[in-house]
XYZ file of C-alpha atoms in Angstrom:
276
model
C -9.825 -89.568 -77.691
C -13.096 -88.105 -76.455
C -14.626 -86.097 -79.321
C -15.843 -83.198 -77.157
C -14.159 -80.737 -74.812
C -15.681 -78.525 -72.115
C -15.243 -74.759 -72.108
C -13.076 -74.904 -68.974
C -10.861 -77.608 -70.469
C -10.546 -75.603 -73.662
C -9.531 -72.457 -71.782
C -6.895 -74.432 -69.886
C -5.450 -75.916 -73.076
C -5.391 -72.538 -74.818
C -3.269 -71.223 -71.957
C -0.986 -74.263 -72.021
C 2.177 -75.163 -73.934
C 0.339 -76.841 -76.839
C -2.745 -74.755 -77.568
C -5.225 -76.140 -80.090
C -6.119 -74.451 -83.356
C -9.573 -72.939 -82.875
C -12.111 -73.003 -85.700
C -15.314 -70.936 -85.514
C -17.920 -72.619 -87.724
C -21.051 -70.687 -86.822
C -23.791 -71.415 -89.321
C -27.565 -71.644 -89.329
C -29.782 -73.686 -91.614
C -31.591 -71.210 -93.839
C -30.168 -68.319 -91.837
C -27.606 -65.590 -92.432
C -23.940 -66.221 -93.097
C -21.957 -66.704 -89.885
C -19.141 -64.264 -90.679
C -20.883 -61.181 -89.165
C -21.363 -63.063 -85.887
C -17.692 -64.003 -85.917
C -16.643 -60.396 -86.516
C -18.885 -59.220 -83.687
C -17.017 -61.419 -81.239
C -15.278 -64.799 -81.118
C -13.019 -66.787 -78.832
C -9.588 -65.141 -79.028
C -7.444 -66.744 -81.715
C -10.326 -68.507 -83.473
C -10.338 -68.586 -87.280
C -13.660 -68.397 -89.098
C -14.479 -71.320 -91.405
C -17.334 -71.003 -93.895
C -19.373 -74.208 -93.847
C -21.019 -73.643 -97.226
C -17.806 -72.652 -99.024
C -15.090 -74.624 -97.203
C -16.793 -77.619 -95.585
C -18.932 -78.534 -98.596
C -18.690 -78.722 -102.336
C -21.071 -76.893 -104.679
C -24.717 -77.879 -104.240
C -26.071 -80.015 -107.050
C -26.315 -83.669 -107.928
C -24.462 -84.646 -104.753
C -26.980 -82.871 -102.507
C -27.101 -79.478 -100.817
C -23.841 -79.993 -98.887
C -21.814 -82.629 -100.721
C -18.331 -83.421 -99.496
C -15.750 -80.828 -100.533
C -12.919 -81.621 -102.888
C -10.210 -83.032 -100.578
C -7.497 -80.788 -102.003
C -9.622 -77.672 -101.567
C -10.621 -78.743 -98.061
C -6.980 -79.337 -97.174
C -6.010 -75.894 -98.457
C -8.746 -74.279 -96.352
C -7.590 -76.115 -93.247
C -3.961 -75.165 -93.853
C -5.002 -71.513 -94.217
C -6.670 -71.831 -90.831
C -3.409 -73.111 -89.349
C -4.348 -76.770 -88.984
C -1.357 -79.038 -88.599
C -1.354 -82.795 -89.054
C 0.052 -83.400 -85.559
C -1.588 -80.488 -83.715
C -4.874 -80.452 -81.765
C -7.964 -78.764 -83.192
C -11.068 -77.522 -81.379
C -14.173 -76.580 -83.352
C -17.191 -74.628 -82.140
C -20.432 -73.194 -83.465
C -23.330 -71.260 -81.985
C -24.390 -74.101 -79.718
C -26.448 -76.690 -81.575
C -23.340 -78.679 -82.492
C -24.337 -79.334 -86.100
C -21.793 -77.185 -87.939
C -18.995 -77.935 -85.484
C -19.639 -81.648 -85.857
C -19.531 -81.304 -89.650
C -16.007 -79.846 -89.345
C -15.071 -82.501 -86.776
C -16.344 -85.280 -89.039
C -14.585 -83.948 -92.143
C -11.246 -83.589 -90.370
C -11.539 -87.044 -88.838
C -12.659 -88.582 -92.160
C -9.700 -86.872 -93.807
C -7.256 -88.452 -91.376
C -6.792 -85.925 -88.539
C -6.828 -87.777 -85.219
C -6.930 -84.910 -82.693
C -10.166 -82.983 -83.245
C -12.780 -82.081 -80.636
C -16.027 -80.119 -80.549
C -16.536 -77.458 -77.870
C -19.443 -78.878 -75.882
C -22.283 -76.356 -75.844
C -20.624 -74.147 -78.445
C -19.857 -70.480 -77.968
C -22.737 -70.162 -75.493
C -20.737 -72.302 -73.056
C -17.677 -70.033 -73.241
C -17.343 -67.761 -70.195
C -14.110 -66.011 -71.134
C -13.602 -62.798 -73.052
C -14.394 -62.477 -76.736
C -12.271 -60.803 -79.379
C -12.961 -58.869 -82.580
C -9.412 -59.287 -83.866
C -8.950 -61.501 -86.912
C -5.899 -63.728 -86.382
C -3.310 -64.426 -89.059
C -2.255 -68.003 -88.300
C 0.898 -69.593 -89.614
C 0.223 -71.897 -92.553
C -0.560 -75.425 -91.432
C 0.677 -78.638 -93.009
C -2.432 -80.818 -92.845
C -2.892 -82.962 -95.958
C -6.168 -84.912 -96.182
C -6.087 -88.685 -96.509
C -9.810 -89.453 -96.931
C -11.355 -92.653 -95.678
C -10.575 -92.706 -91.961
C -14.300 -92.701 -91.081
C -16.980 -94.815 -92.793
C -19.041 -93.177 -95.529
C -22.278 -94.281 -97.180
C -23.671 -93.617 -100.630
C -27.358 -93.973 -101.520
C -27.131 -97.693 -102.259
C -25.188 -98.311 -99.069
C -27.750 -96.398 -97.013
C -30.611 -98.401 -98.532
C -28.811 -101.674 -97.826
C -27.982 -100.694 -94.246
C -31.619 -99.836 -93.565
C -32.343 -103.507 -94.296
C -29.339 -105.202 -92.709
C -28.475 -102.924 -89.792
C -29.707 -99.655 -88.277
C -30.090 -96.472 -90.342
C -30.957 -93.395 -88.277
C -32.681 -90.300 -89.687
C -31.376 -87.322 -87.714
C -33.954 -84.787 -88.919
C -36.954 -83.512 -86.988
C -39.707 -86.104 -86.644
C -42.178 -84.145 -88.771
C -39.769 -84.171 -91.703
C -39.143 -87.891 -91.217
C -42.884 -88.553 -91.328
C -43.273 -86.311 -94.378
C -45.753 -83.994 -92.639
C -43.679 -81.026 -93.821
C -40.692 -80.598 -96.109
C -39.453 -77.001 -96.244
C -36.329 -77.614 -98.321
C -36.167 -80.766 -100.403
C -38.241 -82.041 -103.328
C -40.393 -84.406 -101.308
C -40.977 -85.292 -97.669
C -40.576 -88.650 -95.970
C -37.671 -90.964 -95.239
C -35.552 -93.773 -96.625
C -37.552 -97.010 -96.261
C -36.420 -98.868 -93.161
C -34.765 -95.853 -91.503
C -35.604 -95.004 -87.890
C -36.444 -91.511 -86.657
C -33.758 -90.184 -84.278
C -33.831 -86.356 -84.083
C -30.544 -84.746 -83.059
C -32.243 -82.588 -80.438
C -32.469 -85.675 -78.244
C -28.659 -85.960 -78.099
C -28.233 -82.768 -76.067
C -29.656 -81.124 -72.958
C -31.473 -77.796 -72.675
C -28.162 -75.921 -72.815
C -26.994 -77.682 -75.967
C -24.468 -79.895 -74.189
C -24.230 -83.553 -75.105
C -25.890 -86.030 -72.789
C -23.628 -88.347 -70.831
C -22.257 -91.377 -72.683
C -24.487 -93.590 -70.530
C -27.659 -91.688 -71.446
C -26.693 -91.617 -75.115
C -25.967 -95.346 -75.049
C -29.403 -95.967 -73.545
C -31.040 -93.776 -76.167
C -29.387 -95.577 -79.063
C -29.954 -98.995 -77.505
C -33.657 -98.171 -77.608
C -33.255 -97.669 -81.355
C -31.556 -101.017 -81.806
C -27.936 -99.846 -81.630
C -26.482 -102.178 -79.037
C -23.306 -104.204 -78.990
C -20.181 -103.895 -81.082
C -21.581 -105.920 -83.974
C -24.428 -103.536 -84.834
C -23.854 -101.760 -88.121
C -25.216 -98.243 -87.877
C -25.463 -95.350 -90.300
C -26.863 -91.825 -90.136
C -28.353 -89.364 -92.569
C -30.087 -86.014 -92.193
C -31.135 -83.299 -94.630
C -27.799 -82.547 -96.249
C -25.048 -84.127 -94.148
C -24.654 -81.444 -91.453
C -26.859 -82.401 -88.498
C -26.141 -86.059 -89.251
C -22.519 -85.447 -88.300
C -23.699 -84.409 -84.842
C -25.465 -87.755 -84.566
C -22.299 -89.599 -85.595
C -20.454 -87.730 -82.843
C -23.151 -88.626 -80.290
C -22.904 -92.268 -81.331
C -19.130 -92.150 -80.863
C -19.651 -90.786 -77.353
C -21.939 -93.754 -76.756
C -19.256 -96.165 -77.983
C -20.435 -96.798 -81.555
C -18.673 -96.101 -84.847
C -21.302 -94.950 -87.346
C -21.184 -94.303 -91.074
C -22.488 -91.025 -92.508
C -24.562 -90.761 -95.671
C -23.129 -87.375 -96.624
C -25.579 -86.668 -99.445
C -28.458 -87.476 -97.086
C -32.096 -86.706 -97.905
C -31.207 -83.848 -100.284
C -29.371 -86.391 -102.438
C -31.769 -89.310 -101.962
C -34.961 -87.358 -102.674
C -33.557 -85.625 -105.761
C -33.763 -88.923 -107.675
C -37.410 -89.690 -108.404
C -36.594 -93.378 -108.926
C -35.661 -93.875 -105.269
C -38.446 -95.066 -102.947
C -39.846 -92.781 -100.262
C -41.622 -93.885 -97.091
C -43.949 -91.604 -95.120
C -45.596 -91.723 -91.737
C -44.171 -92.779 -88.362
C -43.282 -96.349 -89.329
C -39.869 -97.125 -90.854
C -41.304 -98.957 -93.872
């Protein structure tokens, strides 16, 4: 199943006999909580999901956005009305990071029918609502492991044996700046691949052909290439995993990402534009 859905397709499905559960996951790195934006107006029927509280565990040794406890994640999804055999559409404010984090978690936890609204709320042309829905309790029960996951050792090994992509901005990859984590730079051997290059000026994903060409230029070509992704804390990296899936590649996510890697002073750090 294609992991994205257009606004027109979403509107059609919402009006059809099997409407998807809608999750509003608006969130901004270092910005305000997304709940006020949701209350100011959302796609009718959408349920707000808090990325920091429901799509991540407590920040700490596992990074700034470690994976949530599967039982707690499942409970949050059931409260939102997610069913194991029902479609889900996730959207954010347009950059695709937060929506992809929800998409990745649901897919990793075993849900097979999840899509991201391409372009986010900015692409929606229908009416917005201020009403908070009260969905019927869902029955989704996570079964983690349906998508590949990397730990720090696995990421380091993949940087040597396959392709490890760093989804952060290029200046953070090089170590020119580091506004959040302990130290700047990248995992030795990782390649710089900022997520902004996966989408067009309106925040919509590039065509599968253009994405495939982009990733081929980074060494991701053919079905035998092992590829992994990391970012700052496992949010924008999920968008890169989604883009790779559109291009025909199954990628592993290092969920702890740079916030986890850089917290351990014993792990090596590379700086500058070169992978090593």
